[in-house]
mmCIF file of C-alpha atoms in Angstrom:
data_model
loop_
_atom_site.group_PDB
_atom_site.id
_atom_site.type_symbol
_atom_site.label_atom_id
_atom_site.label_comp_id
_atom_site.label_asym_id
_atom_site.label_seq_id
_atom_site.Cartn_x
_atom_site.Cartn_y
_atom_site.Cartn_z
ATOM 1 C CA MET A 61 21.809 -8.103 -2.661
ATOM 2 C CA SER A 62 20.069 -5.218 -1.747
ATOM 3 C CA LYS A 63 21.141 -1.531 -2.065
ATOM 4 C CA VAL A 64 21.361 0.447 1.570
ATOM 5 C CA THR A 65 23.651 2.972 3.033
ATOM 6 C CA SER A 66 25.789 2.302 4.948
ATOM 7 C CA TRP A 67 29.310 2.780 6.551
ATOM 8 C CA ASP A 68 33.035 2.515 5.120
ATOM 9 C CA MET A 69 34.794 1.774 8.766
ATOM 10 C CA LYS A 70 37.708 2.074 8.518
ATOM 11 C CA GLY A 71 38.986 4.009 12.027
ATOM 12 C CA THR A 72 40.439 3.692 14.977
ATOM 13 C CA TRP A 73 39.642 4.577 18.562
ATOM 14 C CA ASP A 74 40.583 8.482 19.197
ATOM 15 C CA ASN A 75 41.733 9.328 22.432
ATOM 16 C CA LYS A 76 38.568 10.511 24.244
ATOM 17 C CA GLY A 77 37.759 6.811 24.027
ATOM 18 C CA ALA A 78 35.088 6.746 20.644
ATOM 19 C CA TRP A 79 35.618 5.194 17.678
ATOM 20 C CA GLU A 80 36.675 7.289 15.010
ATOM 21 C CA THR A 81 36.102 6.897 11.401
ATOM 22 C CA GLN A 82 37.828 7.523 8.517
ATOM 23 C CA GLY A 83 35.642 7.102 5.144
ATOM 24 C CA ARG A 84 32.647 8.432 4.017
ATOM 25 C CA LEU A 85 28.509 7.689 4.135
ATOM 26 C CA GLU A 86 28.029 6.621 0.375
ATOM 27 C CA GLU A 87 25.767 4.572 -1.295
ATOM 28 C CA HIS A 88 26.492 1.052 -2.219
ATOM 29 C CA GLN A 89 26.044 -2.525 -3.058
ATOM 30 C CA ARG A 90 26.958 -4.285 0.253
ATOM 31 C CA ALA A 91 26.113 -7.923 1.089
ATOM 32 C CA GLY A 92 23.757 -8.852 3.716
ATOM 33 C CA LEU A 93 23.130 -12.221 5.650
ATOM 34 C CA SER A 94 24.088 -15.744 4.027
ATOM 35 C CA GLU A 95 21.330 -18.202 3.660
ATOM 36 C CA ALA A 96 23.991 -20.325 4.981
ATOM 37 C CA GLY A 97 25.221 -19.244 7.583
ATOM 38 C CA LEU A 98 21.071 -18.604 8.801
ATOM 39 C CA ARG A 99 20.802 -21.986 8.406
ATOM 40 C CA ARG A 100 23.328 -22.823 10.606
ATOM 41 C CA MET A 101 22.140 -20.116 13.140
ATOM 42 C CA ARG A 102 19.056 -21.885 12.668
ATOM 43 C CA ASP A 103 20.831 -25.637 13.365
ATOM 44 C CA VAL A 104 22.988 -24.156 16.157
ATOM 45 C CA LEU A 105 19.047 -22.765 18.287
ATOM 46 C CA SER A 106 17.314 -25.420 17.464
ATOM 47 C CA GLY A 107 20.171 -27.476 18.755
ATOM 48 C CA HIS A 108 19.816 -25.091 22.638
ATOM 49 C CA VAL A 109 16.063 -25.362 22.221
ATOM 50 C CA GLU A 110 15.894 -29.256 21.928
ATOM 51 C CA SER A 111 18.126 -29.642 24.650
ATOM 52 C CA GLY A 112 15.899 -28.330 27.315
ATOM 53 C CA ALA A 113 18.354 -25.316 28.170
ATOM 54 C CA VAL A 114 15.314 -23.501 27.202
ATOM 55 C CA PRO A 115 12.208 -23.774 26.177
ATOM 56 C CA GLY A 116 12.262 -21.202 23.951
ATOM 57 C CA LEU A 117 13.797 -18.511 21.674
ATOM 58 C CA VAL A 118 13.322 -15.779 19.447
ATOM 59 C CA ALA A 119 16.535 -14.257 17.919
ATOM 60 C CA LEU A 120 16.688 -11.723 15.392
ATOM 61 C CA VAL A 121 19.989 -10.318 12.922
ATOM 62 C CA SER A 122 19.507 -7.347 10.877
ATOM 63 C CA ARG A 123 22.380 -5.941 8.372
ATOM 64 C CA GLY A 124 21.391 -3.363 5.906
ATOM 65 C CA ASP A 125 17.675 -4.070 4.180
ATOM 66 C CA ASP A 126 17.934 -7.601 5.617
ATOM 67 C CA THR A 127 16.076 -8.256 8.487
ATOM 68 C CA HIS A 128 16.242 -12.402 9.881
ATOM 69 C CA VAL A 129 13.656 -13.032 13.036
ATOM 70 C CA GLU A 130 13.971 -17.170 13.710
ATOM 71 C CA ALA A 131 11.322 -18.503 16.628
ATOM 72 C CA MET A 132 11.474 -21.630 18.317
ATOM 73 C CA GLY A 133 10.337 -23.808 21.507
ATOM 74 C CA THR A 134 7.459 -23.236 23.312
ATOM 75 C CA MET A 135 6.605 -20.050 25.803
ATOM 76 C CA HIS A 136 6.251 -22.557 28.773
ATOM 77 C CA ALA A 137 8.140 -25.482 29.042
ATOM 78 C CA GLY A 138 6.090 -28.648 28.882
ATOM 79 C CA GLY A 139 3.118 -26.778 27.051
ATOM 80 C CA ALA A 140 2.391 -26.553 23.009
ATOM 81 C CA GLU A 141 1.835 -23.144 22.409
ATOM 82 C CA PRO A 142 4.729 -22.055 20.263
ATOM 83 C CA MET A 143 7.175 -19.082 20.567
ATOM 84 C CA ARG A 144 6.035 -16.352 18.047
ATOM 85 C CA ARG A 145 7.253 -13.358 16.560
ATOM 86 C CA ASP A 146 5.330 -10.834 18.366
ATOM 87 C CA THR A 147 6.023 -12.620 22.251
ATOM 88 C CA ILE A 148 6.524 -10.406 24.933
ATOM 89 C CA PHE A 149 9.767 -11.026 26.776
ATOM 90 C CA ARG A 150 10.473 -9.417 30.122
ATOM 91 C CA MET A 151 13.132 -6.863 28.538
ATOM 92 C CA ALA A 152 15.023 -6.677 32.367
ATOM 93 C CA SER A 153 18.298 -4.795 31.612
ATOM 94 C CA LEU A 154 17.760 -4.174 28.062
ATOM 95 C CA THR A 155 16.135 -1.403 29.952
ATOM 96 C CA LYS A 156 18.779 0.445 30.679
ATOM 97 C CA PRO A 157 19.828 2.138 27.131
ATOM 98 C CA VAL A 158 16.173 2.475 26.636
ATOM 99 C CA THR A 159 16.474 4.903 30.540
ATOM 100 C CA ALA A 160 19.643 6.982 29.112
ATOM 101 C CA THR A 161 18.189 7.571 25.771
ATOM 102 C CA ALA A 162 15.244 9.485 27.496
ATOM 103 C CA VAL A 163 17.909 11.436 29.954
ATOM 104 C CA MET A 164 19.741 11.854 26.568
ATOM 105 C CA ILE A 165 16.704 13.709 25.146
ATOM 106 C CA LEU A 166 16.071 15.629 28.088
ATOM 107 C CA VAL A 167 20.208 17.137 27.783
ATOM 108 C CA GLU A 168 19.221 17.833 24.175
ATOM 109 C CA GLU A 169 16.618 20.423 25.263
ATOM 110 C CA CYS A 170 18.673 21.972 28.026
ATOM 111 C CA ARG A 171 16.469 20.436 30.960
ATOM 112 C CA LEU A 172 19.115 18.313 31.771
ATOM 113 C CA ARG A 173 23.187 19.197 32.047
ATOM 114 C CA LEU A 174 25.016 16.362 32.027
ATOM 115 C CA ASP A 175 27.884 17.951 34.459
ATOM 116 C CA ASP A 176 25.659 19.386 36.097
ATOM 117 C CA PRO A 177 24.615 18.020 40.119
ATOM 118 C CA VAL A 178 21.208 16.825 40.540
ATOM 119 C CA ASP A 179 20.621 18.257 43.984
ATOM 120 C CA GLU A 180 17.483 20.645 42.331
ATOM 121 C CA TRP A 181 15.801 17.933 41.504
ATOM 122 C CA LEU A 182 17.270 15.229 43.705
ATOM 123 C CA PRO A 183 17.310 16.888 47.340
ATOM 124 C CA GLU A 184 17.620 13.420 48.499
ATOM 125 C CA LEU A 185 21.226 13.123 46.663
ATOM 126 C CA ALA A 186 22.247 15.798 47.730
ATOM 127 C CA ASN A 187 25.165 16.348 50.739
ATOM 128 C CA ARG A 188 26.638 12.690 50.474
ATOM 129 C CA ARG A 189 28.491 10.731 53.136
ATOM 130 C CA VAL A 190 30.793 8.134 52.002
ATOM 131 C CA LEU A 191 31.522 4.923 53.548
ATOM 132 C CA ALA A 192 35.314 5.313 55.027
ATOM 133 C CA ARG A 193 35.525 1.628 53.097
ATOM 134 C CA ILE A 194 33.239 -0.753 51.883
ATOM 135 C CA ASP A 195 33.238 -3.043 54.977
ATOM 136 C CA ALA A 196 32.668 0.196 57.387
ATOM 137 C CA PRO A 197 29.517 0.540 59.808
ATOM 138 C CA LEU A 198 27.565 2.859 58.556
ATOM 139 C CA ASP A 199 28.321 5.626 60.746
ATOM 140 C CA GLU A 200 32.202 5.676 59.716
ATOM 141 C CA THR A 201 31.522 8.021 56.781
ATOM 142 C CA VAL A 202 33.304 11.067 55.360
ATOM 143 C CA PRO A 203 32.151 13.687 53.305
ATOM 144 C CA ALA A 204 31.699 13.636 49.645
ATOM 145 C CA ALA A 205 34.261 15.697 47.832
ATOM 146 C CA ARG A 206 31.612 16.327 45.603
ATOM 147 C CA PRO A 207 28.204 16.407 44.033
ATOM 148 C CA ILE A 208 26.535 13.484 41.744
ATOM 149 C CA THR A 209 26.184 14.866 38.240
ATOM 150 C CA VAL A 210 23.643 13.668 35.605
ATOM 151 C CA ARG A 211 27.187 12.357 33.676
ATOM 152 C CA ASP A 212 28.166 10.410 37.045
ATOM 153 C CA LEU A 213 24.279 8.331 36.860
ATOM 154 C CA LEU A 214 24.429 7.688 33.297
ATOM 155 C CA THR A 215 27.978 6.186 33.321
ATOM 156 C CA PHE A 216 27.410 4.285 37.104
ATOM 157 C CA THR A 217 29.682 6.111 38.874
ATOM 158 C CA PHE A 218 27.253 8.517 40.995
ATOM 159 C CA GLY A 219 29.004 6.049 44.225
ATOM 160 C CA PHE A 220 26.294 3.496 44.892
ATOM 161 C CA GLY A 221 25.215 -0.150 43.302
ATOM 162 C CA VAL A 222 25.258 -3.386 43.396
ATOM 163 C CA VAL A 223 27.354 -5.331 46.141
ATOM 164 C CA LEU A 224 29.029 -8.801 44.143
ATOM 165 C CA ALA A 225 29.335 -10.613 47.653
ATOM 166 C CA ALA A 226 27.373 -13.141 49.547
ATOM 167 C CA PRO A 227 24.490 -11.319 51.561
ATOM 168 C CA ASP A 228 24.758 -9.431 54.542
ATOM 169 C CA THR A 229 28.399 -9.735 53.944
ATOM 170 C CA TYR A 230 28.970 -6.018 54.429
ATOM 171 C CA PRO A 231 26.550 -3.756 56.355
ATOM 172 C CA ILE A 232 25.381 -1.548 53.885
ATOM 173 C CA GLN A 233 24.830 -5.252 51.738
ATOM 174 C CA THR A 234 21.974 -5.816 54.966
ATOM 175 C CA ALA A 235 20.796 -2.305 55.224
ATOM 176 C CA ILE A 236 19.920 -2.119 51.177
ATOM 177 C CA ARG A 237 17.960 -5.769 52.166
ATOM 178 C CA GLU A 238 16.068 -3.898 55.609
ATOM 179 C CA LEU A 239 15.122 -0.937 53.383
ATOM 180 C CA GLY A 240 13.732 -3.417 50.149
ATOM 181 C CA LEU A 241 16.346 -1.782 48.355
ATOM 182 C CA ASP A 242 17.566 -5.692 46.413
ATOM 183 C CA THR A 243 14.241 -6.158 44.781
ATOM 184 C CA THR A 244 13.288 -5.413 41.284
ATOM 185 C CA SER A 245 9.714 -5.133 42.604
ATOM 186 C CA PRO A 246 9.880 -2.617 45.729
ATOM 187 C CA GLY A 247 6.322 -2.729 47.102
ATOM 188 C CA PHE A 248 6.671 1.218 47.159
ATOM 189 C CA GLY A 249 6.904 4.307 44.666
ATOM 190 C CA PRO A 250 9.414 6.073 43.236
ATOM 191 C CA GLU A 251 8.755 8.968 45.947
ATOM 192 C CA GLU A 252 9.620 6.280 48.771
ATOM 193 C CA TRP A 253 12.583 4.756 47.137
ATOM 194 C CA ILE A 254 14.323 7.315 46.576
ATOM 195 C CA ARG A 255 13.946 8.880 49.698
ATOM 196 C CA ARG A 256 15.045 5.115 51.468
ATOM 197 C CA LEU A 257 17.892 5.330 49.399
ATOM 198 C CA GLY A 258 18.631 8.870 50.526
ATOM 199 C CA THR A 259 18.992 7.506 54.183
ATOM 200 C CA LEU A 260 21.947 5.773 53.016
ATOM 201 C CA PRO A 261 25.735 6.540 52.622
ATOM 202 C CA LEU A 262 27.530 6.261 49.108
ATOM 203 C CA MET A 263 29.967 2.814 49.430
ATOM 204 C CA HIS A 264 32.435 5.534 46.599
ATOM 205 C CA GLN A 265 33.169 8.555 46.243
ATOM 206 C CA PRO A 266 31.257 10.006 43.429
ATOM 207 C CA GLY A 267 33.313 9.369 39.792
ATOM 208 C CA GLU A 268 35.578 7.231 41.566
ATOM 209 C CA LEU A 269 34.394 3.332 40.906
ATOM 210 C CA TRP A 270 31.639 2.001 38.074
ATOM 211 C CA GLN A 271 29.500 0.031 39.460
ATOM 212 C CA TYR A 272 26.430 -1.895 38.258
ATOM 213 C CA HIS A 273 22.850 -1.317 38.339
ATOM 214 C CA VAL A 274 21.385 1.134 40.662
ATOM 215 C CA GLY A 275 22.357 4.374 38.556
ATOM 216 C CA SER A 276 19.358 3.988 36.213
ATOM 217 C CA ASP A 277 16.578 3.362 38.365
ATOM 218 C CA VAL A 278 17.663 6.529 40.103
ATOM 219 C CA LEU A 279 17.774 7.966 36.761
ATOM 220 C CA SER A 280 13.875 7.409 37.011
ATOM 221 C CA VAL A 281 13.219 9.406 39.057
ATOM 222 C CA LEU A 282 15.200 12.247 37.855
ATOM 223 C CA VAL A 283 13.261 11.510 34.492
ATOM 224 C CA GLY A 284 9.860 12.142 36.560
ATOM 225 C CA ARG A 285 10.650 15.274 38.612
ATOM 226 C CA VAL A 286 12.295 16.984 35.219
ATOM 227 C CA THR A 287 9.073 16.412 32.919
ATOM 228 C CA GLY A 288 6.603 15.935 35.985
ATOM 229 C CA GLN A 289 5.333 12.596 34.246
ATOM 230 C CA SER A 290 6.205 9.471 34.799
ATOM 231 C CA LEU A 291 9.006 7.065 33.181
ATOM 232 C CA GLU A 292 6.837 5.165 30.783
ATOM 233 C CA GLU A 293 4.554 8.182 30.036
ATOM 234 C CA PHE A 294 7.844 10.209 29.086
ATOM 235 C CA LEU A 295 9.502 7.350 26.994
ATOM 236 C CA ARG A 296 5.450 6.722 25.352
ATOM 237 C CA GLU A 297 5.446 10.097 23.860
ATOM 238 C CA ARG A 298 9.174 10.838 22.396
ATOM 239 C CA LEU A 299 10.341 7.461 22.042
ATOM 240 C CA PHE A 300 7.976 4.458 22.224
ATOM 241 C CA ALA A 301 5.516 6.212 19.663
ATOM 242 C CA PRO A 302 7.573 7.709 16.960
ATOM 243 C CA LEU A 303 9.535 4.695 16.999
ATOM 244 C CA GLY A 304 6.617 2.277 16.635
ATOM 245 C CA MET A 305 7.072 0.398 19.909
ATOM 246 C CA LYS A 306 3.592 -0.658 20.581
ATOM 247 C CA ASP A 307 3.831 -3.280 22.291
ATOM 248 C CA THR A 308 6.884 -2.175 25.244
ATOM 249 C CA GLY A 309 6.037 -0.510 28.390
ATOM 250 C CA PHE A 310 6.392 -1.395 31.987
ATOM 251 C CA HIS A 311 3.718 -4.064 32.376
ATOM 252 C CA VAL A 312 1.714 -6.492 29.908
ATOM 253 C CA PRO A 313 -2.005 -5.396 29.091
ATOM 254 C CA ALA A 314 -4.438 -7.500 30.018
ATOM 255 C CA ASP A 315 -5.687 -8.377 26.018
ATOM 256 C CA ARG A 316 -1.585 -9.399 25.320
ATOM 257 C CA ILE A 317 -1.112 -11.496 28.372
ATOM 258 C CA HIS A 318 -1.478 -14.440 26.326
ATOM 259 C CA ARG A 319 1.659 -12.946 24.673
ATOM 260 C CA LEU A 320 4.241 -13.180 27.413
ATOM 261 C CA PRO A 321 5.729 -16.901 27.997
ATOM 262 C CA THR A 322 6.406 -18.340 31.772
ATOM 263 C CA SER A 323 9.582 -16.703 32.761
ATOM 264 C CA TYR A 324 12.501 -19.317 34.569
ATOM 265 C CA ALA A 325 15.836 -19.458 37.012
ATOM 266 C CA HIS A 326 17.904 -22.667 37.743
ATOM 267 C CA HIS A 327 17.214 -24.470 40.596
ATOM 268 C CA PRO A 328 20.997 -23.581 42.458
ATOM 269 C CA GLU A 329 21.849 -27.721 42.934
ATOM 270 C CA THR A 330 20.380 -29.242 39.631
ATOM 271 C CA GLY A 331 20.011 -26.239 36.966
ATOM 272 C CA GLU A 332 16.530 -27.377 36.229
ATOM 273 C CA LEU A 333 14.623 -24.852 34.977
ATOM 274 C CA VAL A 334 12.351 -23.864 37.638
ATOM 275 C CA VAL A 335 8.966 -21.147 37.307
ATOM 276 C CA TRP A 336 10.765 -17.365 38.083
ATOM 277 C CA ASP A 337 6.963 -15.688 37.233
ATOM 278 C CA GLU A 338 4.020 -16.695 35.708
ATOM 279 C CA ALA A 339 2.118 -14.388 33.092
ATOM 280 C CA ALA A 340 -1.086 -14.495 33.994
ATOM 281 C CA ASP A 341 -1.362 -12.574 37.596
ATOM 282 C CA GLY A 342 2.276 -12.957 37.308
ATOM 283 C CA LYS A 343 4.909 -9.455 38.289
ATOM 284 C CA TYR A 344 4.015 -7.882 34.992
ATOM 285 C CA SER A 345 0.521 -8.461 34.397
ATOM 286 C CA ARG A 346 0.026 -5.218 36.332
ATOM 287 C CA PRO A 347 1.509 -1.999 36.840
ATOM 288 C CA PRO A 348 4.086 -1.486 38.665
ATOM 289 C CA MET A 349 4.453 0.731 41.524
ATOM 290 C CA PHE A 350 7.963 1.930 40.733
ATOM 291 C CA GLN A 351 8.434 2.100 36.898
ATOM 292 C CA ALA A 352 12.128 0.999 37.129
ATOM 293 C CA GLY A 353 14.456 2.302 35.064
ATOM 294 C CA GLY A 354 17.623 -0.413 35.338
ATOM 295 C CA ASP A 355 15.244 -3.527 34.614
ATOM 296 C CA GLY A 356 11.105 -3.072 34.495
ATOM 297 C CA LEU A 357 10.028 -3.147 30.587
ATOM 298 C CA VAL A 358 8.778 -5.321 28.907
ATOM 299 C CA SER A 359 9.161 -5.442 24.867
ATOM 300 C CA THR A 360 8.989 -7.826 21.417
ATOM 301 C CA VAL A 361 12.215 -8.492 19.480
ATOM 302 C CA ASP A 362 10.641 -5.608 16.819
ATOM 303 C CA ASP A 363 10.132 -3.085 18.833
ATOM 304 C CA TYR A 364 13.861 -3.291 20.220
ATOM 305 C CA HIS A 365 15.500 -3.480 16.870
ATOM 306 C CA ALA A 366 13.374 -0.450 16.156
ATOM 307 C CA PHE A 367 15.238 0.747 19.082
ATOM 308 C CA TYR A 368 18.401 -0.221 18.066
ATOM 309 C CA ARG A 369 17.778 1.069 14.405
ATOM 310 C CA MET A 370 17.319 4.080 15.505
ATOM 311 C CA LEU A 371 20.506 4.237 17.329
ATOM 312 C CA LEU A 372 22.755 2.676 14.348
ATOM 313 C CA ASN A 373 21.358 5.344 12.194
ATOM 314 C CA LYS A 374 22.987 7.536 14.536
ATOM 315 C CA GLY A 375 19.319 9.352 16.060
ATOM 316 C CA THR A 376 17.115 8.479 13.657
ATOM 317 C CA LEU A 377 14.348 6.501 12.076
ATOM 318 C CA GLY A 378 11.615 6.319 8.617
ATOM 319 C CA GLY A 379 11.894 10.492 9.348
ATOM 320 C CA GLU A 380 11.494 10.833 13.023
ATOM 321 C CA ARG A 381 14.526 12.046 14.371
ATOM 322 C CA VAL A 382 14.630 11.068 19.087
ATOM 323 C CA LEU A 383 18.255 12.584 18.827
ATOM 324 C CA SER A 384 20.910 13.605 17.299
ATOM 325 C CA ARG A 385 23.828 12.518 15.881
ATOM 326 C CA ALA A 386 26.330 14.073 18.204
ATOM 327 C CA SER A 387 24.180 12.350 21.505
ATOM 328 C CA VAL A 388 23.943 9.118 19.938
ATOM 329 C CA GLU A 389 28.079 8.682 19.560
ATOM 330 C CA LEU A 390 28.547 10.625 22.730
ATOM 331 C CA MET A 391 26.864 7.503 24.520
ATOM 332 C CA THR A 392 27.986 4.758 22.340
ATOM 333 C CA MET A 393 31.529 6.006 22.998
ATOM 334 C CA ASP A 394 33.683 4.642 26.094
ATOM 335 C CA HIS A 395 33.433 7.369 29.041
ATOM 336 C CA LEU A 396 35.522 5.411 31.934
ATOM 337 C CA THR A 397 38.363 6.006 32.514
ATOM 338 C CA PRO A 398 41.429 2.878 33.698
ATOM 339 C CA GLY A 399 41.135 3.766 37.398
ATOM 340 C CA GLN A 400 36.984 3.540 37.170
ATOM 341 C CA LYS A 401 36.933 0.285 36.072
ATOM 342 C CA VAL A 402 39.606 -1.166 38.432
ATOM 343 C CA GLU A 403 37.487 -4.588 39.654
ATOM 344 C CA LYS A 404 36.729 -4.318 43.162
ATOM 345 C CA ASP A 405 33.259 -4.589 43.936
ATOM 346 C CA ALA A 406 32.748 -4.274 40.051
ATOM 347 C CA PHE A 407 31.771 -6.803 37.971
ATOM 348 C CA GLY A 408 35.164 -8.501 37.608
ATOM 349 C CA ASP A 409 34.477 -9.955 33.989
ATOM 350 C CA HIS A 410 32.842 -6.590 32.616
ATOM 351 C CA PHE A 411 35.493 -5.045 30.994
ATOM 352 C CA GLY A 412 37.579 -8.275 30.148
ATOM 353 C CA ARG A 413 34.449 -8.890 27.696
ATOM 354 C CA HIS A 414 34.171 -5.100 26.786
ATOM 355 C CA GLY A 415 36.619 -3.174 27.721
ATOM 356 C CA GLY A 416 34.172 -0.209 28.062
ATOM 357 C CA PHE A 417 31.126 1.347 29.040
ATOM 358 C CA GLY A 418 29.099 4.493 27.942
ATOM 359 C CA PHE A 419 25.485 5.731 29.043
ATOM 360 C CA GLY A 420 23.562 2.341 30.362
ATOM 361 C CA MET A 421 25.586 0.144 27.710
ATOM 362 C CA ALA A 422 28.795 -1.278 27.498
ATOM 363 C CA VAL A 423 31.116 -0.530 24.256
ATOM 364 C CA ARG A 424 33.317 -2.407 23.181
ATOM 365 C CA THR A 425 37.084 -1.507 22.998
ATOM 366 C CA HIS A 426 39.423 -4.482 21.413
ATOM 367 C CA ARG A 427 38.768 -7.262 19.550
ATOM 368 C CA ARG A 428 38.696 -10.151 21.973
ATOM 369 C CA ASP A 429 36.206 -12.124 19.964
ATOM 370 C CA LEU A 430 34.304 -11.865 16.433
ATOM 371 C CA ALA A 431 33.034 -8.310 17.608
ATOM 372 C CA SER A 432 34.143 -5.262 16.174
ATOM 373 C CA PRO A 433 35.848 -2.224 18.859
ATOM 374 C CA GLY A 434 32.633 -0.059 18.651
ATOM 375 C CA GLN A 435 30.404 -2.127 19.401
ATOM 376 C CA PHE A 436 27.672 -1.471 22.103
ATOM 377 C CA GLY A 437 24.363 -2.669 23.631
ATOM 378 C CA TRP A 438 24.429 -5.083 26.747
ATOM 379 C CA ASP A 439 22.587 -8.137 28.446
ATOM 380 C CA GLY A 440 19.634 -8.885 30.492
ATOM 381 C CA GLY A 441 19.679 -11.340 33.822
ATOM 382 C CA LEU A 442 16.599 -12.728 32.462
ATOM 383 C CA GLY A 443 18.374 -13.669 29.180
ATOM 384 C CA THR A 444 17.993 -10.920 26.942
ATOM 385 C CA THR A 445 20.854 -9.998 24.566
ATOM 386 C CA ALA A 446 21.080 -7.061 22.118
ATOM 387 C CA TYR A 447 24.116 -5.411 20.598
ATOM 388 C CA ALA A 448 24.879 -3.284 17.297
ATOM 389 C CA ASP A 449 27.958 -3.418 15.828
ATOM 390 C CA PRO A 450 28.064 -0.520 13.571
ATOM 391 C CA ALA A 451 31.078 -1.995 11.816
ATOM 392 C CA GLU A 452 29.545 -4.021 10.167
ATOM 393 C CA GLY A 453 25.926 -3.006 9.912
ATOM 394 C CA LEU A 454 25.499 -5.715 11.873
ATOM 395 C CA THR A 455 21.837 -5.773 15.167
ATOM 396 C CA GLY A 456 21.450 -9.108 16.888
ATOM 397 C CA ILE A 457 19.243 -9.461 19.581
ATOM 398 C CA LEU A 458 18.173 -13.267 21.223
ATOM 399 C CA LEU A 459 15.318 -13.144 23.982
ATOM 400 C CA THR A 460 14.979 -15.737 26.086
ATOM 401 C CA GLN A 461 12.465 -16.414 29.101
ATOM 402 C CA SER A 462 15.627 -18.503 30.738
ATOM 403 C CA ALA A 463 17.518 -16.607 33.405
ATOM 404 C CA MET A 464 21.347 -16.021 32.996
ATOM 405 C CA ASP A 465 21.671 -18.164 36.377
ATOM 406 C CA SER A 466 23.328 -21.428 35.430
ATOM 407 C CA ALA A 467 26.270 -21.743 32.471
ATOM 408 C CA HIS A 468 23.164 -22.513 29.601
ATOM 409 C CA THR A 469 21.753 -19.299 28.616
ATOM 410 C CA PRO A 470 25.331 -17.174 28.735
ATOM 411 C CA ARG A 471 26.346 -20.535 26.668
ATOM 412 C CA LEU A 472 23.614 -19.993 24.016
ATOM 413 C CA HIS A 473 24.380 -16.480 23.852
ATOM 414 C CA ARG A 474 27.642 -16.549 23.088
ATOM 415 C CA ASP A 475 27.035 -19.223 20.849
ATOM 416 C CA PHE A 476 23.955 -16.504 18.839
ATOM 417 C CA TRP A 477 26.712 -14.112 18.455
ATOM 418 C CA THR A 478 29.216 -16.579 17.337
ATOM 419 C CA THR A 479 26.893 -17.426 14.428
ATOM 420 C CA ALA A 480 25.638 -13.858 13.689
ATOM 421 C CA TYR A 481 28.566 -12.710 12.593
ATOM 422 C CA GLN A 482 29.033 -15.739 10.543
ATOM 423 C CA ALA A 483 26.214 -15.047 8.666
ATOM 424 C CA ILE A 484 27.887 -11.875 6.976
ATOM 425 C CA SER A 485 27.638 -12.089 3.330
#
């Protein structure tokens, strides 16, 4: 057993949606991860690889000073090159908490304020019109009741997001597609992206409803305009370098491209793996025109673990303070009202699973499975998942190259989290 600094995490949810700890930070002997539990994890994960559900994976669980990593399977389906601990993955929506952190750095410097309108920095989003209803023609609108704020973007309540309906069900979906705003790799830069977005009405009033994803991409433009740097430049200076995240960015350089696995989706009829993105000459082999704050990063399990350790340590890692304790606590509390969680065109299962949403990530407000209230994190559509549980001092990260578009990858994720929690000593 190793001597670690940890929380005596007895507590309740306070009336503002934050997990309120009752106890004190103390030095004491606490068990980390059990060998028997880790063996069970290895057996369960290897079963998913051997079944062909995923070609390979890298998994990490940590608690206190104990960190355990499993790398198994291959980089490419049918290939021989093994997965390694330093394999670089497409993080997809695990980019969102990182983008939120960049914004909170600017909030702490008073260069942004949570409840100020974004009009000064994003005039394209000023004086908004709002659809009369989600299925209305684009010219059937009403004025926005108020401006969009930084907080609206961080909590995905600014009035615009992913519509979970068949393509072209609503006129707004058709307009999004025709403007090229429905892709993760638009053929234009951030200035043109925000200009095109600004030509569309909002789907809902600012602050009315949680809607997924687009808020993080808007934040990437906001960070660029406030700092005069690209999102990647700012992240590298203020987050990646201080935390030692040397392999994290918005593309994989040529001298590291051999560490990027093939990315797969599932055939809609057969469920077989089909290539979505190659490594060499693929989407992530060159700098993108738009550094998307919602889903654009690549990273390794150790780089992303450093980021989560910083959050779990309330803003500091290895003597480097990235954020204040207050900012991390604000990011990882539930900010949504019951009305904002109404499942209209938002994710139907999201609030059943987690219960709440903070800044760019989910927040657990109730105990539905093994995870504790207060757990925070997110999942990525290309096969990634990462959460931290302050009550247990537990961090888990599972990186695969198989998309979340069939039952196989979500089932693997659930089994990973079950074995991660049973591995607690």
